[in-house]
PDB file of C-alpha atoms in Angstrom:
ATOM      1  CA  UNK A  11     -18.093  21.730 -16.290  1.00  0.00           C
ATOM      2  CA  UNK A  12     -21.311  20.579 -14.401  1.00  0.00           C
ATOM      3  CA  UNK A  13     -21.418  17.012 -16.195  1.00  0.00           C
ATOM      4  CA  UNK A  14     -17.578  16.441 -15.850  1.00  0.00           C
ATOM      5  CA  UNK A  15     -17.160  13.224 -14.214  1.00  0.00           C
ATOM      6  CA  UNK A  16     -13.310  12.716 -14.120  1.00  0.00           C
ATOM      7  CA  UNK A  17     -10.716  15.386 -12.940  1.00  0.00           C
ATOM      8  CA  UNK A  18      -6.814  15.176 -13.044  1.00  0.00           C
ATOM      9  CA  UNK A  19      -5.161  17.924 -11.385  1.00  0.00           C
ATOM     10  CA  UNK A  20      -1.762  19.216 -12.141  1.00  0.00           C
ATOM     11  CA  UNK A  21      -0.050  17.337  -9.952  1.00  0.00           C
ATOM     12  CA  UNK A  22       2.358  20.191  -9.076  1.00  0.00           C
ATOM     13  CA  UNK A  23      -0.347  23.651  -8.861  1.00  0.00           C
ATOM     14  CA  UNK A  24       2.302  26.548  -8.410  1.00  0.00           C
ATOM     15  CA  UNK A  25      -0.521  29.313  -8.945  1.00  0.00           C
ATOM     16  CA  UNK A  26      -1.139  31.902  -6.236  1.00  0.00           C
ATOM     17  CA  UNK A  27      -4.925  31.954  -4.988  1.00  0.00           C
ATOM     18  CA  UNK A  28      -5.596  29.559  -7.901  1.00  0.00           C
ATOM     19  CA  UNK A  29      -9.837  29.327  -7.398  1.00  0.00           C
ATOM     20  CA  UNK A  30     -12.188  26.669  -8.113  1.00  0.00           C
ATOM     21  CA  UNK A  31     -16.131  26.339  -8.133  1.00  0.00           C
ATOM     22  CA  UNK A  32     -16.320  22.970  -6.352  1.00  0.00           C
ATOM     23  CA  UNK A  33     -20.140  23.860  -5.841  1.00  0.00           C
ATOM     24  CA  UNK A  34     -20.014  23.401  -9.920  1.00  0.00           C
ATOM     25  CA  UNK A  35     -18.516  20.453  -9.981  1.00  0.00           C
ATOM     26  CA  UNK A  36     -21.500  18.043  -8.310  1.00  0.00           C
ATOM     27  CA  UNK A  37     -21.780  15.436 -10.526  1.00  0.00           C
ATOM     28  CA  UNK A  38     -17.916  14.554 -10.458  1.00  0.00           C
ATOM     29  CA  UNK A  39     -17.060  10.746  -9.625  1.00  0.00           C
ATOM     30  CA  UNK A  40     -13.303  11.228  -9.682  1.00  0.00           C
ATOM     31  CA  UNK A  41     -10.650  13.714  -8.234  1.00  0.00           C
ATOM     32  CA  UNK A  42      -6.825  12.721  -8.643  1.00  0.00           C
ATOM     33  CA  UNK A  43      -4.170  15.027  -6.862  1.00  0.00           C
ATOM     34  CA  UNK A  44      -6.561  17.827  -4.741  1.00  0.00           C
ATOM     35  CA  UNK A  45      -3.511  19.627  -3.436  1.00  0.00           C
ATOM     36  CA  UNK A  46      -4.513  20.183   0.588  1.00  0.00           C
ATOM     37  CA  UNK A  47      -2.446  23.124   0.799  1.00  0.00           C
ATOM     38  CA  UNK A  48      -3.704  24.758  -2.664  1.00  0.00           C
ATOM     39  CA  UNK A  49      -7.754  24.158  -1.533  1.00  0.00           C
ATOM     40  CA  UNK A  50      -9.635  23.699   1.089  1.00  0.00           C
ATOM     41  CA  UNK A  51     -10.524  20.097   1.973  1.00  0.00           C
ATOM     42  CA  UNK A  52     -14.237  21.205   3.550  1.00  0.00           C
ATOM     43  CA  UNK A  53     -15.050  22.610  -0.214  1.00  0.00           C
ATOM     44  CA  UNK A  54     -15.121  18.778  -1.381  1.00  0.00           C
ATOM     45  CA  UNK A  55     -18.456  18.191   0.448  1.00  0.00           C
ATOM     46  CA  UNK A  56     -20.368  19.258  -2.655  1.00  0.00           C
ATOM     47  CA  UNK A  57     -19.120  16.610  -4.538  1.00  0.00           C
ATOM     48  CA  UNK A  58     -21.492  14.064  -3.267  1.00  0.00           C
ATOM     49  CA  UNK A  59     -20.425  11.530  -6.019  1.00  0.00           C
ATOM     50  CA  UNK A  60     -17.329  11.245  -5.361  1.00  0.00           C
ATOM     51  CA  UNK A  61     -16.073   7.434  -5.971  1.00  0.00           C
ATOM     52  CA  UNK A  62     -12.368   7.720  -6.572  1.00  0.00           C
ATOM     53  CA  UNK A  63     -10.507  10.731  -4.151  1.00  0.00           C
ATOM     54  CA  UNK A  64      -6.613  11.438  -4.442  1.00  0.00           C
ATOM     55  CA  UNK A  65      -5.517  14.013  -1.794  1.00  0.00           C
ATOM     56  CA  UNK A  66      -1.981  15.344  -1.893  1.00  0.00           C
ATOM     57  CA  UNK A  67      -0.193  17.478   1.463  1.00  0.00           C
ATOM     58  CA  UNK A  68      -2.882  16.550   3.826  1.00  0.00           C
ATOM     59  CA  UNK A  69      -1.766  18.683   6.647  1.00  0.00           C
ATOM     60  CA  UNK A  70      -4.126  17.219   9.622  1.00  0.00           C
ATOM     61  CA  UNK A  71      -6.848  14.580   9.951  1.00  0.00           C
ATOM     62  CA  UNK A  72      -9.359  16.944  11.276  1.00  0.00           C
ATOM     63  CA  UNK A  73      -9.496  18.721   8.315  1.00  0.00           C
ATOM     64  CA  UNK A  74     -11.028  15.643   6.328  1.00  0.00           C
ATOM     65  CA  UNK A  75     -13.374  14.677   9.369  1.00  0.00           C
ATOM     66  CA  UNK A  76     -16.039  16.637   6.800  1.00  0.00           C
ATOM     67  CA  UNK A  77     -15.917  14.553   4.170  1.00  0.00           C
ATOM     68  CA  UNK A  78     -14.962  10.849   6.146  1.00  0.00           C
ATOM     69  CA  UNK A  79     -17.918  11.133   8.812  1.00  0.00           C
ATOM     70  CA  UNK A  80     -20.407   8.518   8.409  1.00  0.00           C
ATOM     71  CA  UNK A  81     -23.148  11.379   7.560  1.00  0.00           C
ATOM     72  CA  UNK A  82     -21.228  13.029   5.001  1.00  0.00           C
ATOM     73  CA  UNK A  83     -22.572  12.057   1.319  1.00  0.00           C
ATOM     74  CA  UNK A  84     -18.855  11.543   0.004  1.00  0.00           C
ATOM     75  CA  UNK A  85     -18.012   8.643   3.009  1.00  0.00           C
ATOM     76  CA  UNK A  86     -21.497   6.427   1.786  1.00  0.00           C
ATOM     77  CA  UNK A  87     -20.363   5.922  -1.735  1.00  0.00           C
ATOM     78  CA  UNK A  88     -16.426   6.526  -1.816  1.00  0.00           C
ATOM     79  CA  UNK A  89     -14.999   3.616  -2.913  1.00  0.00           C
ATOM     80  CA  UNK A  90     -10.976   4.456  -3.544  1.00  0.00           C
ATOM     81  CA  UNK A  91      -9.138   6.869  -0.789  1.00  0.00           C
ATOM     82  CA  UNK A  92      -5.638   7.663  -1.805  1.00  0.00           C
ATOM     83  CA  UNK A  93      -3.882  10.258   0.929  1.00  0.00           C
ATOM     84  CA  UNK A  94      -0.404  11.246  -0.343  1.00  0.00           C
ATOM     85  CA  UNK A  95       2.220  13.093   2.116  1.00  0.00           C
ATOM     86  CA  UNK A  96      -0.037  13.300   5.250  1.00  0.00           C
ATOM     87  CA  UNK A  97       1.888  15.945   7.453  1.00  0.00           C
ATOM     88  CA  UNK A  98       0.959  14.692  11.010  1.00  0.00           C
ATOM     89  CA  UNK A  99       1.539  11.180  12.510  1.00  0.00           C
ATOM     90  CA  UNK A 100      -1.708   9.598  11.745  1.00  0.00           C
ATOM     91  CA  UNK A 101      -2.896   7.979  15.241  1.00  0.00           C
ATOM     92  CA  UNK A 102      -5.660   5.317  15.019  1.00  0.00           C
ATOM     93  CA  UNK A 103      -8.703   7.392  15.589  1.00  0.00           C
ATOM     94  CA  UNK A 104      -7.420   8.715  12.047  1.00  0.00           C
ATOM     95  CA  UNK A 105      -7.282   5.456  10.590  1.00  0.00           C
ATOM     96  CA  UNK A 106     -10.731   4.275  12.019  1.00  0.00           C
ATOM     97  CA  UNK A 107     -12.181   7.462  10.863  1.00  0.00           C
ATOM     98  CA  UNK A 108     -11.161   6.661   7.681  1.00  0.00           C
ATOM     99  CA  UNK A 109     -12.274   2.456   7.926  1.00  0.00           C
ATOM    100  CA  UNK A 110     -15.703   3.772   8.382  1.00  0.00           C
ATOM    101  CA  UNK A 111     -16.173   4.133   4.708  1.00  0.00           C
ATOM    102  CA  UNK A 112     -18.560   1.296   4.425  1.00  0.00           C
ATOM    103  CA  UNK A 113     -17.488   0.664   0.540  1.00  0.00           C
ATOM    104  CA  UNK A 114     -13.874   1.636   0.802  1.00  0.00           C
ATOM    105  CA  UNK A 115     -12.207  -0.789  -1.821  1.00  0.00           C
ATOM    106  CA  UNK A 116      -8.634   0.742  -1.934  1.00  0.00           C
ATOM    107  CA  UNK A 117      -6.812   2.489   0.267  1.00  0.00           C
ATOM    108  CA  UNK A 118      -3.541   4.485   0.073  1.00  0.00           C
ATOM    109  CA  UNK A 119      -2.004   5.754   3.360  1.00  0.00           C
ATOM    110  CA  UNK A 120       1.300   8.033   2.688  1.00  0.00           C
ATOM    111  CA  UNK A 121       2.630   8.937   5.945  1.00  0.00           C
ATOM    112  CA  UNK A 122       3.960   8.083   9.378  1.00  0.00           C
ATOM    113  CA  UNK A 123       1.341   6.014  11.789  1.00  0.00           C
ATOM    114  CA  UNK A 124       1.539   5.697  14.737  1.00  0.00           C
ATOM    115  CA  UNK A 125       0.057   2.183  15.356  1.00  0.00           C
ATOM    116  CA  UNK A 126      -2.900   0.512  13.338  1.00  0.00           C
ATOM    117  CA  UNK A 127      -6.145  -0.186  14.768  1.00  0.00           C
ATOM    118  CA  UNK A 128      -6.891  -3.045  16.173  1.00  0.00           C
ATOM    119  CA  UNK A 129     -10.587  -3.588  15.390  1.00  0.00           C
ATOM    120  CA  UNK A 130     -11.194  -2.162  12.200  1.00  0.00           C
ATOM    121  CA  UNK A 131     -10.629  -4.043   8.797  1.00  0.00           C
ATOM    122  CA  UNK A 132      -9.742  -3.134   6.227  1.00  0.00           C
ATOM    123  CA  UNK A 133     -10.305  -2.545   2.077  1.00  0.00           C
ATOM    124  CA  UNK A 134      -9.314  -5.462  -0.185  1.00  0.00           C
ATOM    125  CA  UNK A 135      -6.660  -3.261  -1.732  1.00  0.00           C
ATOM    126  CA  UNK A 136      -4.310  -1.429   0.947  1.00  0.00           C
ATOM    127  CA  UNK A 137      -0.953   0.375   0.703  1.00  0.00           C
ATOM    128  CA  UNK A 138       1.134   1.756   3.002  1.00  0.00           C
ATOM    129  CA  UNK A 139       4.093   3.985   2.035  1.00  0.00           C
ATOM    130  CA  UNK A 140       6.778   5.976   4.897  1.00  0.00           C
ATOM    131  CA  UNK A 141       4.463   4.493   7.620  1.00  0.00           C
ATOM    132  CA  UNK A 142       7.260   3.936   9.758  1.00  0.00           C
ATOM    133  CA  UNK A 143       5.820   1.440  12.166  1.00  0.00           C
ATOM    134  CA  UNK A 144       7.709   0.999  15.017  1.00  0.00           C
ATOM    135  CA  UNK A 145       4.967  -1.911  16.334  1.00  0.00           C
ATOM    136  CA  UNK A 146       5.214  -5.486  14.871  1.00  0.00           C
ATOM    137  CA  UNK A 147       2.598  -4.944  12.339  1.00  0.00           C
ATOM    138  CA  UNK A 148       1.701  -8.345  11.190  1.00  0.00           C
ATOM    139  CA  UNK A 149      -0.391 -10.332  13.278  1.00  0.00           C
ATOM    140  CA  UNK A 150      -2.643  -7.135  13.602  1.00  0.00           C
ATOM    141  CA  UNK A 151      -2.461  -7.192   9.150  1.00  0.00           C
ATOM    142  CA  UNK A 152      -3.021 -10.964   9.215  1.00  0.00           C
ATOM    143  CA  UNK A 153      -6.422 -10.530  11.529  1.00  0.00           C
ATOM    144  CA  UNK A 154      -7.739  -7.410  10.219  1.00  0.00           C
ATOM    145  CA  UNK A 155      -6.828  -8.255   6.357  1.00  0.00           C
ATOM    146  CA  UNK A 156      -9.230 -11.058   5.914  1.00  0.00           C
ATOM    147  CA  UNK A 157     -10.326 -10.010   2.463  1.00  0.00           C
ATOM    148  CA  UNK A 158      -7.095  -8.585   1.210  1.00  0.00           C
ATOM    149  CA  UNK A 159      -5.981  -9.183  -2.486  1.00  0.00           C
ATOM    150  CA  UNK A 160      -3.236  -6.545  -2.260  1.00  0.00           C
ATOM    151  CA  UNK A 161      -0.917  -5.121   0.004  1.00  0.00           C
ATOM    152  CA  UNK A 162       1.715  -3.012  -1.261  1.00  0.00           C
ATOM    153  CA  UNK A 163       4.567  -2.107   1.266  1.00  0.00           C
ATOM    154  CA  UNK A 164       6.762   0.778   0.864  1.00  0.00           C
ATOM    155  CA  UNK A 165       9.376   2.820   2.211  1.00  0.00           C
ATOM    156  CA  UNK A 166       9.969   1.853   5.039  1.00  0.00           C
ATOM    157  CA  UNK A 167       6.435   1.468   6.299  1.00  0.00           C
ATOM    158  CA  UNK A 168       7.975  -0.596   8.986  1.00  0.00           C
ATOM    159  CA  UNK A 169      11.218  -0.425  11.208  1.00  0.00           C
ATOM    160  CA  UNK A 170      12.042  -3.616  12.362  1.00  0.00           C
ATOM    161  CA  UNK A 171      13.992  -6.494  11.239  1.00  0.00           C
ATOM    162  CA  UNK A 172      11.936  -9.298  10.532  1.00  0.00           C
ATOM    163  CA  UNK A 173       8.969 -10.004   9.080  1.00  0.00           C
ATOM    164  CA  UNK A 174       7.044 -13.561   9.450  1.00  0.00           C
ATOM    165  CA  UNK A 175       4.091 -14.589   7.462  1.00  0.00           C
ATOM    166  CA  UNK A 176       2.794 -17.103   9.396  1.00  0.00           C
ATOM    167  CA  UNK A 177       0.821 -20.375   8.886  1.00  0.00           C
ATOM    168  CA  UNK A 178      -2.947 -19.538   7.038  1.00  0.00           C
ATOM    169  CA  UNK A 179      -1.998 -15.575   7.191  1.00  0.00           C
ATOM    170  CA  UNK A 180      -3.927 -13.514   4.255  1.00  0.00           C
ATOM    171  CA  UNK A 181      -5.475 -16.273   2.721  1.00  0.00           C
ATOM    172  CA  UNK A 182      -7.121 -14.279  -0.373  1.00  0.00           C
ATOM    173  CA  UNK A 183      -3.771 -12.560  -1.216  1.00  0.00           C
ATOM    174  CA  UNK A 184      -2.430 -12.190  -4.422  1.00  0.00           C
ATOM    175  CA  UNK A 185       0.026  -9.409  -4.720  1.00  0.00           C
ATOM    176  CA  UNK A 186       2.633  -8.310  -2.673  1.00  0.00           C
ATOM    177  CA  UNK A 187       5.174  -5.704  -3.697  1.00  0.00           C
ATOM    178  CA  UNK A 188       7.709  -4.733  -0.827  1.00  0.00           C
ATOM    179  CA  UNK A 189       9.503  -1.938  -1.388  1.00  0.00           C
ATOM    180  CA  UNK A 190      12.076  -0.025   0.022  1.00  0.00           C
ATOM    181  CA  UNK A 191      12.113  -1.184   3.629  1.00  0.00           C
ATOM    182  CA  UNK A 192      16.309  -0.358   4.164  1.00  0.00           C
ATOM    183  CA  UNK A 193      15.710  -2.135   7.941  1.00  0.00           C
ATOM    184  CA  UNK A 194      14.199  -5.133   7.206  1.00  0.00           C
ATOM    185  CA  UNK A 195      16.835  -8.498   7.239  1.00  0.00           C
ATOM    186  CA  UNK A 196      14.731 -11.397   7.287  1.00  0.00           C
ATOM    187  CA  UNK A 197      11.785 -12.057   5.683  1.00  0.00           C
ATOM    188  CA  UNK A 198       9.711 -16.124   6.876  1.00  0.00           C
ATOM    189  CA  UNK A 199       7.000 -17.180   5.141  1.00  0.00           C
ATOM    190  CA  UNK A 200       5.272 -19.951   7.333  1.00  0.00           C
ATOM    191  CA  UNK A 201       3.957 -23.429   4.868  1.00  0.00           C
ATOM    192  CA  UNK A 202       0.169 -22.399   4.360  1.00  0.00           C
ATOM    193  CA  UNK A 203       0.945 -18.948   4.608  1.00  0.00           C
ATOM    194  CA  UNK A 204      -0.408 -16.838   1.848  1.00  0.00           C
ATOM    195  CA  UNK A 205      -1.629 -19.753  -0.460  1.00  0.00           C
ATOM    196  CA  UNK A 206      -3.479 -17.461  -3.371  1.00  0.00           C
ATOM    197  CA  UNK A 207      -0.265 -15.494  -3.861  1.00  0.00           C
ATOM    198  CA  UNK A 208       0.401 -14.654  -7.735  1.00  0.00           C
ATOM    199  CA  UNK A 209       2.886 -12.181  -7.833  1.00  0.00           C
ATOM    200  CA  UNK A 210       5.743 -11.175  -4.645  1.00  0.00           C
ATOM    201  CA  UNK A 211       8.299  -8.159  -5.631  1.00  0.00           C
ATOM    202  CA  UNK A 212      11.330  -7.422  -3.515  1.00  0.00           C
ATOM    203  CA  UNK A 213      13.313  -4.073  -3.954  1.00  0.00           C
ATOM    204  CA  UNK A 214      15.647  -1.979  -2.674  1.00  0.00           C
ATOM    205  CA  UNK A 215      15.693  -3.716   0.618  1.00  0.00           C
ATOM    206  CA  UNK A 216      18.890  -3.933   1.022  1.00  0.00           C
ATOM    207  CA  UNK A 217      19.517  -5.488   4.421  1.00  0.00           C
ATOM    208  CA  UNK A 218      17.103  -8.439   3.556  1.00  0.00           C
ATOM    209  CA  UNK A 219      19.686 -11.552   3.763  1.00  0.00           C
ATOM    210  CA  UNK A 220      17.731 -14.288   1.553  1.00  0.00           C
ATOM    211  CA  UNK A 221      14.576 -15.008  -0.849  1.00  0.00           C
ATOM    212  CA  UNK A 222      12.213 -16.596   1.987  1.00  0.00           C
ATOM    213  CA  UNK A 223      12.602 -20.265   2.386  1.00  0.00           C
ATOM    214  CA  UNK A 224       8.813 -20.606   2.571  1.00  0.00           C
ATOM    215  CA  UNK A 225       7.766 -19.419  -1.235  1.00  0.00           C
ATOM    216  CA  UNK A 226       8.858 -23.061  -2.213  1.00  0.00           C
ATOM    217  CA  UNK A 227       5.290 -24.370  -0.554  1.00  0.00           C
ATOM    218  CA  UNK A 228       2.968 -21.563  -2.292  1.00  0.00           C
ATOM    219  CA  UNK A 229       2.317 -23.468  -5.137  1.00  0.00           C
ATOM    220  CA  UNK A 230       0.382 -20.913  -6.925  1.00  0.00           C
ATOM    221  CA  UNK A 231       3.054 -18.270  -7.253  1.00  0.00           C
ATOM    222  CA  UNK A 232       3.888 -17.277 -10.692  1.00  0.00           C
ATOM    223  CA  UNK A 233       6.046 -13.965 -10.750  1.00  0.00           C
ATOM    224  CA  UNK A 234       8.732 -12.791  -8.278  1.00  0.00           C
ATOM    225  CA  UNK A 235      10.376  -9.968  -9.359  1.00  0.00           C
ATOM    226  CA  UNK A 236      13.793  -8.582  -8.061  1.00  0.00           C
ATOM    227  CA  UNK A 237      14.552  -5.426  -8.224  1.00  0.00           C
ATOM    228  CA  UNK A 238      17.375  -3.351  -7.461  1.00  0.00           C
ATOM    229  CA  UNK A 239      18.857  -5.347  -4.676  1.00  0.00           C
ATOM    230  CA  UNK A 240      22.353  -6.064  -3.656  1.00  0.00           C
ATOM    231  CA  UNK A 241      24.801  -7.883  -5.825  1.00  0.00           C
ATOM    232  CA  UNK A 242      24.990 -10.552  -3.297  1.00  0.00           C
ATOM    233  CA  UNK A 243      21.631 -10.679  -2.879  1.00  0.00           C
ATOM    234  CA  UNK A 244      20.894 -11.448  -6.532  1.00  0.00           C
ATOM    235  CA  UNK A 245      23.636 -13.811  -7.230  1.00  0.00           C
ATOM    236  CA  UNK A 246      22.556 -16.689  -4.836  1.00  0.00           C
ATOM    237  CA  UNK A 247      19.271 -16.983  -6.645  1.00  0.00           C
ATOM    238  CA  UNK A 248      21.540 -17.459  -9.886  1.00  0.00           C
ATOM    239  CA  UNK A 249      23.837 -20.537 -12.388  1.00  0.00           C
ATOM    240  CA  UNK A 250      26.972 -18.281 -12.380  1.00  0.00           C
ATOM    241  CA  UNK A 251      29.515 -20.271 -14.839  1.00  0.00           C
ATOM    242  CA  UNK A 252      27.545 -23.555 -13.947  1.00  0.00           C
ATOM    243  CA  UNK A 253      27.525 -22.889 -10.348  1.00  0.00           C
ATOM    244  CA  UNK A 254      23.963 -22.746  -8.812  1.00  0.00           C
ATOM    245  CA  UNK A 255      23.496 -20.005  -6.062  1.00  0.00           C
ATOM    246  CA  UNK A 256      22.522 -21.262  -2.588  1.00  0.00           C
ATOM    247  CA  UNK A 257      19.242 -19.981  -2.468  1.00  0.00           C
ATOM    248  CA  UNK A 258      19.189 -21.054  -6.641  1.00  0.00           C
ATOM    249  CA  UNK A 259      16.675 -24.223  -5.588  1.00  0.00           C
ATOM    250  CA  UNK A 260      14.227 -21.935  -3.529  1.00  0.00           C
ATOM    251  CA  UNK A 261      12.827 -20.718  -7.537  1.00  0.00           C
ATOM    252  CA  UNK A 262      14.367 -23.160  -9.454  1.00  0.00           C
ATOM    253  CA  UNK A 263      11.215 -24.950  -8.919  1.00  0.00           C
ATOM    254  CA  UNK A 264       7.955 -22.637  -8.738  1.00  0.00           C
ATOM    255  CA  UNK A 265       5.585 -23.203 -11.358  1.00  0.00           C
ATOM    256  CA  UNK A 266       5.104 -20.559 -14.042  1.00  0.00           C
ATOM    257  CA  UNK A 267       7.828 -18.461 -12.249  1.00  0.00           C
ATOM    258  CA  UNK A 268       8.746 -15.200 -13.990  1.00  0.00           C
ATOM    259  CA  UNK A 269      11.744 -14.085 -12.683  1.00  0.00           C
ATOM    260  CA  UNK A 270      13.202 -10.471 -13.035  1.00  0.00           C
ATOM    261  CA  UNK A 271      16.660  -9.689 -11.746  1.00  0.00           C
ATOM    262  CA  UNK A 272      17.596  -6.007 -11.770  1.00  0.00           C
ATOM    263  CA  UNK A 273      20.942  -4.790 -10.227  1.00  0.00           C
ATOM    264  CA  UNK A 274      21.802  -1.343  -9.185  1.00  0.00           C
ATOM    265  CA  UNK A 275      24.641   0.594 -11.678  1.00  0.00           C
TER     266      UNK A 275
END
């Protein structure tokens, strides 16, 4: 076990006072699904070569201040941070704890935040899942995400309305996957806005009124993918019995567009 590199936990551990020798493990570059409640979080500071970390039932930020502090070993050279089911409303000295991973590439932040940080950017690869954001998130995300390739929204990781991309917002984005975000009803896209983007995916928001006018200027889009939206929804980007949908000419157009309609049973 002392030159194992990669570990994959059972992702569901139901063994009582289930013991490992983290001390043993030193030369490990990658931990998927450390269960917070199973182990202790400060045990992880032997495993200085840590690259890739996947924590599951994080129950409080303070707990990982061991292994995030700019002197720990693990925070110098950890390049992917995934934290699943964080238990307490991160607040942004949690976040910018976290930030100060000076080669964090990807980022996965699975809880409620309170607001994001206003200073701080962030990795090139960021997702955030049951955030809950009651702030307007995005002109903080368009200032902060200046080297962002992917952002990957999910459940409801914010509770407004509307959502505007505006004019020469994430310039160096390519994917965007939003995902589950019941509240949201209108989604803009400003001309100029996003102009690397390869791939958008829309599901299961199912208050969103309309495919953004906008994606008819981002010339290099080649994939949007619908999935499980209203029936509604999905038949205005469709030719139903030679009729075209009204939003039908917002895709009808896009180069190289690959487009997947799923409806709900």
């Amino acid at each position: 076990m002392k030159w194992l590199r990669h570990l994959y936990l059972p992702r569901y551990l139901d063994v009582e006072n289930s013991k490992v020798q983290w001390d043993n493990l030193s030369n490990l570059e990658m931990l998927k699904h450390f269960d917070g409640e199973q182990w202790v979080v400060q045990d992880l500071v032997h495993l200085t070569k840590l690259r890739k970390l996947k924590i599951t039932n994080v129950n409080s930020f303070i707990e990982l201040e061991v292994i995030l502090k700019p002197s720990s070993l693990i925070s110098n050279d950890l390049h992917s941070l995934r934290l699943h089911l964080v238990k307490t409303k991160m607040e942004e000295v949690d976040l910018r704890l976290v930030l100060m991973c000076q080669y964090l590439y990807m980022l996965f932040l699975g809880g409620e935040i309170s607001n994001l940080p206003g200073r701080h950017h962030f990795p090139p690869k960021l997702t955030l899942r049951d955030s809950h954001l009651k702030q307007y998130p995005m002109p903080i995300l368009e200032r902060l995400l200046i080297n962002l390739t992917i952002l990957d929204l999910w459940s409801d990781f914010y509770t407004g309305e509307e959502m505007v991309f505006s004019k020469k917002g994430f310039p160096p984005l390519k994917y965007l996957p939003l995902f589950h975000t019941f509240s949201l009803q209108r989604l803009m896209v400003d001309k100029s806005a996003m102009p690397s983007l390869k791939s958008l995916m829309l599901g299961m928001c199912i208050s969103l009124e309309m495919v953004p006018e906008g994606l008819r200027c981002i010339t290099t889009l080649q994939k949007l993918r619908i999935d499980y939206m209203p029936r509604e929804f999905v038949d205005k980007l469709q030719v139903i019995n030679g009729k075209e949908g009204e939003d039908f000419y917002k895709v009808q157009l896009m180069p190289c567009i690959d487009l997947t309609i799923t409806c709900p049973p």
